[in-house]
Tab-separated table of C-alpha atoms in Angstrom:
chain	number	residue	atom	x	y	z
A	248	ARG	CA	-0.076	-0.093	0.277
A	249	VAL	CA	3.143	2.884	0.679
A	250	ALA	CA	4.466	1.234	-2.277
A	251	ASP	CA	1.715	2.568	-4.112
A	252	SER	CA	1.331	5.259	-2.318
A	253	LEU	CA	4.564	6.790	-3.261
A	254	MET	CA	4.563	5.716	-7.443
A	255	LEU	CA	0.756	7.437	-7.314
A	256	LEU	CA	2.932	10.947	-5.985
A	257	LEU	CA	5.791	10.400	-8.681
A	258	VAL	CA	2.600	10.436	-11.143
A	259	LEU	CA	1.032	13.470	-10.398
A	260	ALA	CA	4.286	15.348	-10.069
A	261	LEU	CA	5.617	14.132	-13.045
A	262	SER	CA	2.349	14.716	-14.434
A	263	SER	CA	2.472	18.327	-13.325
A	264	ASN	CA	6.483	19.854	-13.990
A	265	THR	CA	4.974	18.753	-17.684
A	266	SER	CA	1.983	20.697	-17.732
A	267	THR	CA	4.015	24.118	-16.549
A	268	ALA	CA	6.996	22.868	-18.506
A	269	ALA	CA	4.038	22.864	-21.196
A	270	ILE	CA	2.831	25.839	-20.512
A	271	ALA	CA	6.703	27.880	-19.757
A	272	SER	CA	7.854	26.940	-22.823
A	273	PRO	CA	7.480	29.855	-25.817
A	274	PRO	CA	5.525	27.842	-28.830
A	275	ALA	CA	6.856	27.123	-31.205
A	276	PRO	CA	7.649	29.261	-33.564
A	277	HIS	CA	5.750	30.011	-36.885
A	278	ILE	CA	7.487	29.113	-39.525
A	279	LYS	CA	6.971	31.840	-42.707
A	280	HIS	CA	7.812	31.169	-46.260
A	281	SER	CA	10.537	33.976	-47.622
A	282	TYR	CA	10.635	35.018	-50.870
A	283	SER	CA	14.350	35.626	-51.669
A	284	PHE	CA	14.871	38.474	-54.490
A	285	GLY	CA	19.356	38.218	-54.500
A	286	ARG	CA	20.390	42.103	-55.269
A	287	THR	CA	21.213	40.987	-58.521
A	288	PHE	CA	17.743	39.935	-59.666
A	289	LEU	CA	17.067	44.338	-57.698
A	290	GLY	CA	20.461	45.165	-59.255
A	291	LEU	CA	21.653	46.113	-55.615
A	292	ASP	CA	24.780	44.723	-56.615
A	293	LYS	CA	25.489	47.450	-59.042
A	294	CYS	CA	25.409	50.160	-56.945
A	295	ASN	CA	26.234	53.039	-56.313
A	296	ALA	CA	25.535	52.105	-60.232
A	297	CYS	CA	21.962	52.387	-59.819
A	298	ILE	CA	18.764	54.099	-59.344
A	299	GLY	CA	18.368	53.797	-55.618
A	300	THR	CA	17.070	52.460	-52.501
A	301	SER	CA	14.643	54.302	-51.221
A	302	ILE	CA	12.027	51.763	-51.803
A	303	CYS	CA	14.028	49.105	-51.219
A	304	LYS	CA	12.958	47.759	-47.305
A	305	LYS	CA	9.540	47.860	-48.199
A	306	PHE	CA	10.797	44.471	-51.327
A	307	PHE	CA	11.947	42.822	-48.599
A	308	LYS	CA	8.882	43.297	-46.081
A	309	GLU	CA	7.029	41.671	-48.222
A	310	GLU	CA	5.047	44.919	-48.737
A	311	ILE	CA	5.833	45.029	-52.731
A	312	ARG	CA	4.835	42.068	-53.771
A	313	PHE	CA	4.882	40.805	-57.628
A	314	ASP	CA	1.944	39.662	-59.287
A	315	THR	CA	3.218	35.634	-59.487
A	316	TRP	CA	3.432	36.087	-56.033
A	317	LEU	CA	1.120	33.340	-55.558
A	318	SER	CA	2.133	31.184	-53.149
A	319	SER	CA	5.574	30.674	-51.130
A	320	HIS	CA	6.832	27.898	-53.960
A	321	PHE	CA	6.786	30.528	-56.662
A	322	LYS	CA	9.003	32.151	-58.046
A	323	LEU	CA	10.260	35.913	-58.123
A	324	PRO	CA	9.275	36.450	-62.795
A	325	PRO	CA	11.876	36.453	-65.793
A	326	SER	CA	14.730	38.861	-64.600
A	327	TYR	CA	15.097	39.807	-68.725
A	328	LEU	CA	11.128	41.624	-68.706
A	329	LEU	CA	11.542	45.267	-68.608
A	330	SER	CA	7.725	46.496	-66.499
A	331	TYR	CA	6.312	43.708	-63.743
A	332	SER	CA	3.097	44.805	-62.593
A	333	GLY	CA	3.235	44.366	-59.109
A	334	ASN	CA	1.078	44.854	-55.481
A	335	TYR	CA	2.266	47.610	-52.962
A	336	THR	CA	0.635	48.727	-49.467
A	337	ASP	CA	0.870	51.203	-46.691
A	338	ASP	CA	-0.577	48.588	-43.928
A	339	ALA	CA	-0.779	45.236	-45.265
A	340	LYS	CA	-4.767	45.587	-45.617
A	341	THR	CA	-5.138	47.398	-48.990
A	342	TRP	CA	-3.166	47.362	-51.813
A	343	ARG	CA	-3.135	49.000	-54.888
A	344	THR	CA	-1.260	48.107	-58.340
A	345	VAL	CA	2.236	49.060	-58.593
A	346	ASP	CA	4.655	48.863	-61.879
A	347	ILE	CA	7.992	47.534	-61.144
A	348	THR	CA	10.350	49.067	-64.322
A	349	ARG	CA	13.766	48.850	-65.169
A	350	LEU	CA	15.533	51.690	-66.650
A	351	THR	CA	16.147	48.874	-69.716
A	352	SER	CA	16.297	45.924	-70.059
A	353	LYS	CA	18.957	43.068	-68.263
A	354	TYR	CA	21.197	42.468	-71.426
A	355	ARG	CA	21.602	46.422	-72.013
A	356	HIS	CA	22.269	46.630	-67.899
A	357	ASP	CA	25.169	44.435	-68.229
A	358	ARG	CA	26.888	44.991	-71.795
A	359	ALA	CA	26.672	48.829	-70.670
A	360	ASP	CA	28.710	46.881	-67.160
A	361	LYS	CA	30.844	45.210	-68.885
A	362	ARG	CA	31.484	47.906	-72.144
A	363	ILE	CA	32.276	51.163	-68.460
A	364	CYS	CA	34.767	48.100	-67.347
A	365	THR	CA	36.388	47.328	-71.173
A	366	SER	CA	36.988	50.427	-71.954
A	367	LEU	CA	38.092	51.661	-68.028
A	368	MET	CA	39.309	49.866	-66.276
A	369	LYS	CA	40.482	47.227	-69.245
A	370	THR	CA	38.792	44.235	-67.453
A	371	LYS	CA	36.150	42.104	-68.270
A	372	THR	CA	34.659	42.466	-65.132
A	373	CYS	CA	35.279	45.232	-62.142
A	374	SER	CA	33.721	47.288	-59.369
A	375	LEU	CA	31.470	49.949	-61.497
A	376	GLU	CA	31.707	52.241	-58.835
A	377	ARG	CA	35.387	52.311	-58.751
A	378	ALA	CA	35.261	52.592	-62.047
A	379	LEU	CA	33.257	55.416	-62.712
A	380	ARG	CA	34.126	57.719	-59.826
A	381	ARG	CA	37.791	57.604	-61.315
A	382	THR	CA	35.813	59.605	-64.874
A	383	GLN	CA	36.463	62.711	-65.590
A	384	ARG	CA	33.049	63.951	-65.449
A	385	PHE	CA	32.709	62.423	-62.066
A	386	GLN	CA	35.459	64.234	-60.900
A	387	LYS	CA	33.653	67.421	-61.943
A	388	TRP	CA	30.369	66.332	-59.702
A	389	LEU	CA	32.218	65.833	-56.750
A	390	LYS	CA	33.694	69.335	-57.056
A	391	ALA	CA	30.225	70.813	-57.690
A	392	LYS	CA	28.524	73.069	-55.877
A	393	ARG	CA	26.235	73.474	-57.954
A	394	LEU	CA	24.710	71.465	-60.710
A	395	THR	CA	25.471	73.066	-63.811
A	396	PRO	CA	25.394	72.716	-67.360
A	397	ASP	CA	28.941	72.295	-68.658
A	398	LEU	CA	28.480	68.959	-65.891
A	399	VAL	CA	25.218	67.710	-68.162
A	400	GLN	CA	26.979	67.688	-71.424
A	401	GLY	CA	26.977	65.095	-73.848
A	402	LEU	CA	24.789	62.645	-71.938
A	403	SER	CA	22.532	61.040	-74.428
A	404	SER	CA	18.920	61.462	-72.260
A	405	PRO	CA	16.719	63.958	-73.939
A	406	MET	CA	15.914	65.762	-71.224
A	407	LEU	CA	18.852	67.162	-71.019
A	408	ARG	CA	19.523	67.872	-74.795
A	409	CYS	CA	19.371	71.805	-74.122
A	410	PRO	CA	19.237	72.604	-70.596
A	411	SER	CA	18.795	75.881	-68.843
A	412	GLN	CA	19.999	76.205	-64.930
A	413	ARG	CA	16.654	76.489	-63.727
A	414	LEU	CA	16.068	73.035	-65.101
A	415	LEU	CA	18.668	71.727	-63.179
A	416	ASP	CA	18.053	73.442	-60.004
A	417	ARG	CA	14.777	71.858	-60.253
A	418	ILE	CA	16.404	68.345	-60.542
A	419	VAL	CA	18.614	69.133	-57.552
A	420	ARG	CA	15.796	70.255	-55.171
A	421	ARG	CA	13.386	67.552	-56.244
A	422	TYR	CA	15.390	64.408	-56.047
A	423	ALA	CA	13.463	62.206	-54.555
A	424	GLU	CA	16.031	59.924	-53.488
A	425	VAL	CA	17.704	61.772	-50.940
A	426	PRO	CA	16.048	63.513	-47.668
A	427	ASP	CA	14.708	66.760	-49.271
A	428	ALA	CA	16.216	69.953	-49.039
A	429	GLY	CA	14.298	71.871	-50.807
A	430	SER	CA	18.528	73.346	-51.859
A	431	ILE	CA	19.220	74.284	-55.793
A	432	TYR	CA	22.800	73.312	-53.792
A	433	MET	CA	24.155	69.920	-53.513
A	434	ASP	CA	25.429	70.288	-51.030
A	435	HIS	CA	22.573	67.333	-49.201
A	436	LEU	CA	23.780	65.075	-51.556
A	437	THR	CA	26.933	62.688	-50.834
A	438	ASP	CA	29.084	60.933	-53.588
A	439	ARG	CA	26.851	57.728	-53.517
A	440	ASP	CA	24.291	60.239	-53.978
A	441	LYS	CA	25.552	62.024	-56.472
A	442	LEU	CA	26.609	58.745	-58.881
A	443	ARG	CA	23.363	57.750	-58.912
A	444	LEU	CA	21.488	60.865	-60.128
A	445	LEU	CA	24.532	60.920	-62.553
A	446	TYR	CA	23.878	57.226	-63.416
A	447	THR	CA	20.073	57.206	-63.678
A	448	LEU	CA	19.936	61.162	-66.115
A	449	SER	CA	22.863	58.688	-67.798
A	450	VAL	CA	20.954	55.504	-68.316
A	451	ASN	CA	16.957	57.367	-68.653
A	452	SER	CA	15.493	60.351	-67.511
A	453	HIS	CA	11.899	58.853	-66.763
A	454	PRO	CA	12.322	58.592	-62.477
A	455	ILE	CA	13.473	62.104	-62.100
A	456	LEU	CA	10.797	63.391	-64.771
A	457	LEU	CA	8.152	61.995	-62.604
A	458	GLN	CA	10.485	63.587	-59.284
A	459	ILE	CA	10.548	66.527	-60.685
A	460	PHE	CA	7.587	67.289	-61.932
A	461	PRO	CA	4.610	65.400	-59.720
A	462	ASP	CA	1.649	63.768	-60.769
A	463	VAL	CA	-0.377	65.479	-57.051
A	464	GLU	CA	0.736	69.350	-58.936
A	465	GLY	CA	-1.274	69.099	-62.230
A	466	TRP	CA	1.275	67.028	-64.342
A	467	PRO	CA	0.631	63.536	-66.112
A	468	PHE	CA	2.875	61.273	-65.376
A	469	PRO	CA	2.368	58.544	-62.723
A	470	ARG	CA	3.601	59.379	-59.366
A	471	TYR	CA	6.387	58.358	-58.802
A	472	LEU	CA	6.668	55.584	-55.051
A	473	GLY	CA	11.023	55.046	-55.695
A	474	SER	CA	13.189	52.918	-56.087
A	475	CYS	CA	15.669	50.308	-55.112
A	476	GLY	CA	18.665	49.066	-56.791
A	477	ARG	CA	17.750	49.286	-61.114
A	478	LEU	CA	13.993	48.706	-60.196
A	479	LEU	CA	11.966	51.674	-60.026
A	480	VAL	CA	7.932	51.445	-58.811
A	481	SER	CA	5.406	53.758	-60.420
A	482	ALA	CA	1.635	54.237	-59.950
A	483	SER	CA	0.051	51.619	-61.809
A	484	THR	CA	-1.295	52.058	-65.704
A	485	ARG	CA	-2.964	50.049	-68.816
A	486	PRO	CA	-0.697	51.094	-72.191
A	487	LEU	CA	-2.269	53.226	-74.376
A	488	ARG	CA	-2.715	49.561	-77.238
A	489	ASP	CA	-5.384	47.984	-74.579
A	490	PHE	CA	-7.636	50.642	-75.637
A	491	TYR	CA	-6.991	50.072	-79.456
A	492	GLY	CA	-10.060	48.094	-79.643
A	493	ALA	CA	-12.197	50.561	-77.054
A	494	ALA	CA	-15.591	51.517	-77.712
A	495	PRO	CA	-16.013	54.984	-79.771
A	496	GLU	CA	-16.837	56.258	-76.398
A	497	VAL	CA	-14.187	55.419	-74.436
A	498	ALA	CA	-11.719	56.097	-77.735
A	499	ALA	CA	-12.723	59.975	-78.150
A	500	ASP	CA	-12.714	60.787	-74.471
A	501	LEU	CA	-8.884	59.243	-74.728
A	502	ALA	CA	-7.870	61.072	-77.762
A	503	LEU	CA	-9.452	64.325	-76.525
A	504	GLN	CA	-7.071	63.241	-73.206
A	505	LEU	CA	-4.322	62.985	-75.866
A	506	LEU	CA	-4.390	65.870	-77.561
A	507	ALA	CA	-5.294	67.892	-74.035
A	508	ILE	CA	-1.344	66.937	-72.357
A	509	LEU	CA	0.042	67.553	-76.312
A	510	ARG	CA	-1.185	71.253	-75.384
A	511	PHE	CA	-0.668	70.825	-71.600
A	512	LEU	CA	3.393	70.055	-72.983
A	513	GLY	CA	3.502	73.121	-75.034
A	514	THR	CA	1.951	76.103	-72.718
A	515	ASN	CA	2.238	75.265	-68.568
A	516	ASP	CA	2.445	77.883	-65.785
A	517	LEU	CA	6.292	77.224	-65.854
A	518	ASN	CA	7.445	77.730	-69.141
A	519	TYR	CA	8.412	74.411	-70.477
A	520	PHE	CA	7.975	73.277	-73.465
A	521	PHE	CA	7.778	69.952	-73.127
A	522	TYR	CA	8.836	68.022	-76.855
A	523	PHE	CA	8.886	64.169	-77.746
A	524	THR	CA	11.609	62.337	-79.528
A	525	HIS	CA	9.712	59.218	-80.047
A	526	VAL	CA	5.842	57.896	-78.991
A	527	ASP	CA	4.580	54.619	-79.124
A	528	ALA	CA	1.746	52.087	-78.681
A	529	GLY	CA	3.408	52.034	-74.563
A	530	THR	CA	4.003	55.614	-74.797
A	531	PHE	CA	0.987	56.189	-72.166
A	532	GLY	CA	-1.600	54.619	-70.321
A	533	VAL	CA	-4.331	55.164	-68.481
A	534	PHE	CA	-5.757	54.938	-64.998
A	535	SER	CA	-8.648	52.136	-63.338
A	536	ASN	CA	-10.278	55.854	-63.819
A	537	GLY	CA	-9.796	56.168	-66.852
A	538	HIS	CA	-7.327	58.842	-66.506
A	539	LEU	CA	-4.312	59.187	-69.505
A	540	PHE	CA	-0.849	59.808	-68.816
A	541	ILE	CA	2.136	59.256	-69.873
A	542	ARG	CA	3.192	56.440	-68.884
A	543	ASP	CA	6.521	56.291	-70.910
A	544	ALA	CA	8.151	59.910	-69.666
A	545	SER	CA	12.116	58.615	-71.070
A	546	THR	CA	11.436	60.130	-75.195
A	547	LEU	CA	10.324	63.686	-73.393
A	548	GLY	CA	13.187	66.344	-74.977
A	549	ILE	CA	12.628	70.182	-71.838
A	550	ILE	CA	13.023	73.015	-73.426
A	551	ASP	CA	13.021	76.035	-71.274
A	552	LYS	CA	10.712	78.844	-72.202
A	553	GLU	CA	12.286	81.487	-70.268
A	554	GLU	CA	16.330	80.969	-70.082
A	555	GLY	CA	16.648	78.710	-73.056
A	556	SER	CA	19.498	76.246	-73.822
A	557	GLN	CA	23.197	77.432	-72.330
A	558	LEU	CA	24.221	74.450	-73.999
A	559	THR	CA	26.871	75.118	-77.632
A	560	ASP	CA	26.262	73.070	-80.374
A	561	GLU	CA	30.201	71.331	-79.037
A	562	GLN	CA	29.543	71.133	-75.532
A	563	GLN	CA	25.821	68.778	-76.935
A	564	GLU	CA	28.133	66.989	-78.775
A	565	TYR	CA	30.369	65.868	-76.552
A	566	GLN	CA	30.812	61.530	-75.447
A	567	ASP	CA	32.413	60.191	-72.973
A	568	ILE	CA	31.534	56.844	-71.045
A	569	PHE	CA	28.342	58.463	-69.364
A	570	SER	CA	26.872	59.324	-73.200
A	571	CYS	CA	26.481	55.782	-74.115
A	572	LEU	CA	25.234	54.022	-71.067
A	573	THR	CA	21.896	53.226	-73.172
A	574	MET	CA	24.390	51.581	-75.972
A	575	ASP	CA	22.028	53.454	-78.286
A	576	TYR	CA	23.523	56.805	-77.578
A	577	GLN	CA	22.777	59.117	-81.499
A	578	SER	CA	23.500	62.459	-82.238
A	579	ALA	CA	20.693	64.446	-82.617
A	580	SER	CA	20.696	65.939	-85.066
A	581	VAL	CA	17.983	69.074	-84.157
A	582	SER	CA	18.309	71.908	-83.078
A	583	CYS	CA	16.913	72.984	-79.945
A	584	ASN	CA	15.893	76.080	-81.563
A	585	SER	CA	14.441	74.110	-83.950
A	586	ILE	CA	11.845	72.549	-82.196
A	587	GLY	CA	8.039	73.943	-82.039
A	588	GLU	CA	4.721	72.449	-80.600
A	589	LYS	CA	3.307	70.711	-83.863
A	590	HIS	CA	6.844	67.975	-83.436
A	591	SER	CA	4.703	65.917	-80.794
A	592	LEU	CA	1.063	67.024	-82.275
A	593	ILE	CA	2.764	64.704	-85.629
A	594	MET	CA	3.938	62.113	-84.393
A	595	VAL	CA	1.322	61.535	-82.055
A	596	CYS	CA	-0.824	62.030	-85.334
A	597	ARG	CA	1.100	59.188	-87.581
A	598	GLU	CA	1.500	55.930	-85.362
A	599	LEU	CA	-1.218	56.440	-82.449
A	600	LEU	CA	-4.294	59.037	-82.860
A	601	PRO	CA	-5.129	56.630	-86.446
A	602	GLN	CA	-4.871	53.094	-84.639
A	603	LEU	CA	-6.917	55.031	-81.310
A	604	LEU	CA	-10.096	56.813	-83.959
A	605	ARG	CA	-9.819	54.171	-86.909
A	606	GLY	CA	-13.152	52.668	-87.740
A	607	LYS	CA	-15.321	53.972	-84.956
A	608	PHE	CA	-17.742	56.169	-85.892
A	609	PRO	CA	-20.224	56.766	-88.924
A	610	GLN	CA	-20.008	58.281	-92.504
A	611	PRO	CA	-19.450	61.454	-92.923
A	612	LEU	CA	-17.749	62.225	-89.394
A	613	GLN	CA	-15.222	59.883	-89.452
A	614	GLU	CA	-14.330	60.751	-93.282
A	615	LYS	CA	-13.870	63.799	-91.588
A	616	ILE	CA	-11.304	62.679	-88.729
A	617	ASP	CA	-9.519	60.633	-90.845
A	618	ASN	CA	-9.412	63.676	-93.244
A	619	PHE	CA	-7.881	65.398	-90.435
A	620	LEU	CA	-5.406	63.176	-88.367
A	621	GLN	CA	-4.191	62.739	-92.349
A	622	HIS	CA	-3.861	65.842	-92.967
A	623	CYS	CA	-1.653	66.509	-89.340
A	624	ALA	CA	0.351	63.679	-90.057
A	625	ASN	CA	1.418	64.959	-93.743
A	626	GLY	CA	2.925	67.616	-91.457
A	627	LEU	CA	2.066	71.255	-90.518
A	628	THR	CA	3.997	74.602	-92.087
A	629	ASP	CA	3.590	75.924	-89.211
A	630	ASP	CA	2.971	75.681	-84.953
A	631	GLN	CA	-0.339	77.869	-86.132
A	632	GLY	CA	-1.439	74.990	-87.606
A	633	VAL	CA	-1.171	72.914	-85.243
A	634	ASN	CA	-3.902	74.494	-82.849
A	635	GLU	CA	-5.846	74.609	-85.736
A	636	VAL	CA	-5.987	71.467	-86.589
A	637	VAL	CA	-6.381	70.382	-82.631
A	638	ALA	CA	-8.703	72.603	-82.330
A	639	LYS	CA	-10.932	71.325	-85.366
A	640	LEU	CA	-10.773	67.680	-83.907
A	641	ALA	CA	-11.487	68.547	-80.335
A	642	GLU	CA	-14.271	70.397	-82.053
A	643	LEU	CA	-15.324	66.722	-83.515
A	644	LEU	CA	-14.610	64.168	-81.060
A	645	LYS	CA	-16.181	65.639	-77.825
A	646	PRO	CA	-19.603	65.324	-78.504
A	647	LEU	CA	-18.404	61.585	-78.688
A	648	ARG	CA	-18.213	61.543	-75.762
A	649	SER	CA	-20.825	60.276	-72.785
A	650	CYS	CA	-20.809	61.348	-69.480
A	651	ASN	CA	-21.097	58.492	-66.914
A	652	SER	CA	-19.335	56.183	-63.782
A	653	ARG	CA	-16.967	55.117	-67.064
A	654	PHE	CA	-15.430	57.603	-66.359
A	655	ALA	CA	-14.758	57.847	-62.871
A	656	TYR	CA	-11.549	61.201	-62.965
A	657	ARG	CA	-14.677	63.254	-64.444
A	658	TYR	CA	-17.722	62.301	-62.973
A	659	PRO	CA	-19.925	63.551	-61.462
A	660	ASP	CA	-18.121	66.363	-62.682
A	661	CYS	CA	-19.004	66.207	-65.994
A	662	LYS	CA	-22.723	66.790	-65.815
A	663	TYR	CA	-21.979	70.257	-63.889
A	664	SER	CA	-20.019	71.031	-66.424
A	665	ASP	CA	-20.038	72.654	-70.014
A	666	LYS	CA	-16.981	71.813	-71.161
A	667	TYR	CA	-18.094	68.397	-71.444
């Protein structure tokens, strides 16, 4: 009986210890599947010959996800693509679509990186940052207190073909990859920041344009959200090519918005004249609310109506390694003084509007529209002719658009406005 009692006490003691241990010990850790980026995919291994790092935390915290991230076993999308569709969140509950874009294709990036090493370091591989830091141009950037036209001479970006001091000051003051100093002087830029800015301007000025002419101030560009390595993130738009088969009222609405953007680029409060060096079906994009924006600003040139260009023709033709990072550098034969408002309209009349408006409307209206577009595409004698063509085409298209919730960007305002 004593032995039975002792055995019972022993069992109870062991049970008590086990229960206490179970309560005191922490729960088994929840295994969270993490997506492995790798520095190479983002281009972080190439920094500071990259765009920036302002949005890297969101990538690694999975607050930016590619559309292919549906479950843990999916890998990252192919690195050779130029852009990706993704989702972005600030609170892990609500998500919005974004575009994740490279400055140029990875193939071109790799070729340019190789060219830097072979031409500057005489090797097949090298430290890109060390090689670019040794260049004469970057050494001038390091010593400069202010970004001046001579520091960007010969860069292939159309935006810098005819630079003014006013435009360059705006770039420094609004460069979003550094803490905002609101100063035209580059004192708040570290050596690393200067190299990133120079690299971005050399390869593709699209992210810079989104930063210095933000959508919240009424400029027709998608919102810049940040960069990580050689990828930038901006608000998502569907390319205009997706709307070539749209209903007549949608096509008319988009065509009117396109004409309005061209008019705005030629005449705006800041007295900058924007012109396209090339347009295609991906140049413009449409938000989910039907609003048309410039989706790809890489082919936009800027002329300052107040100051004009401060580079001579000789300076414009200057070339070094930074002039050829896009691999397709070509000397621009068009003088800054010879570019007028008709320049962009003729391109749009040739490449975009016929695709958008062809065969959409009853006769004789369709014939009138086609005739206007043909006249525009064949070239205009002067900028006055541009205004007349735009006004007449807009007059034909305005009665064709409707006022309903399909056009959320202007509904219900259109109910109470005569201009609609």
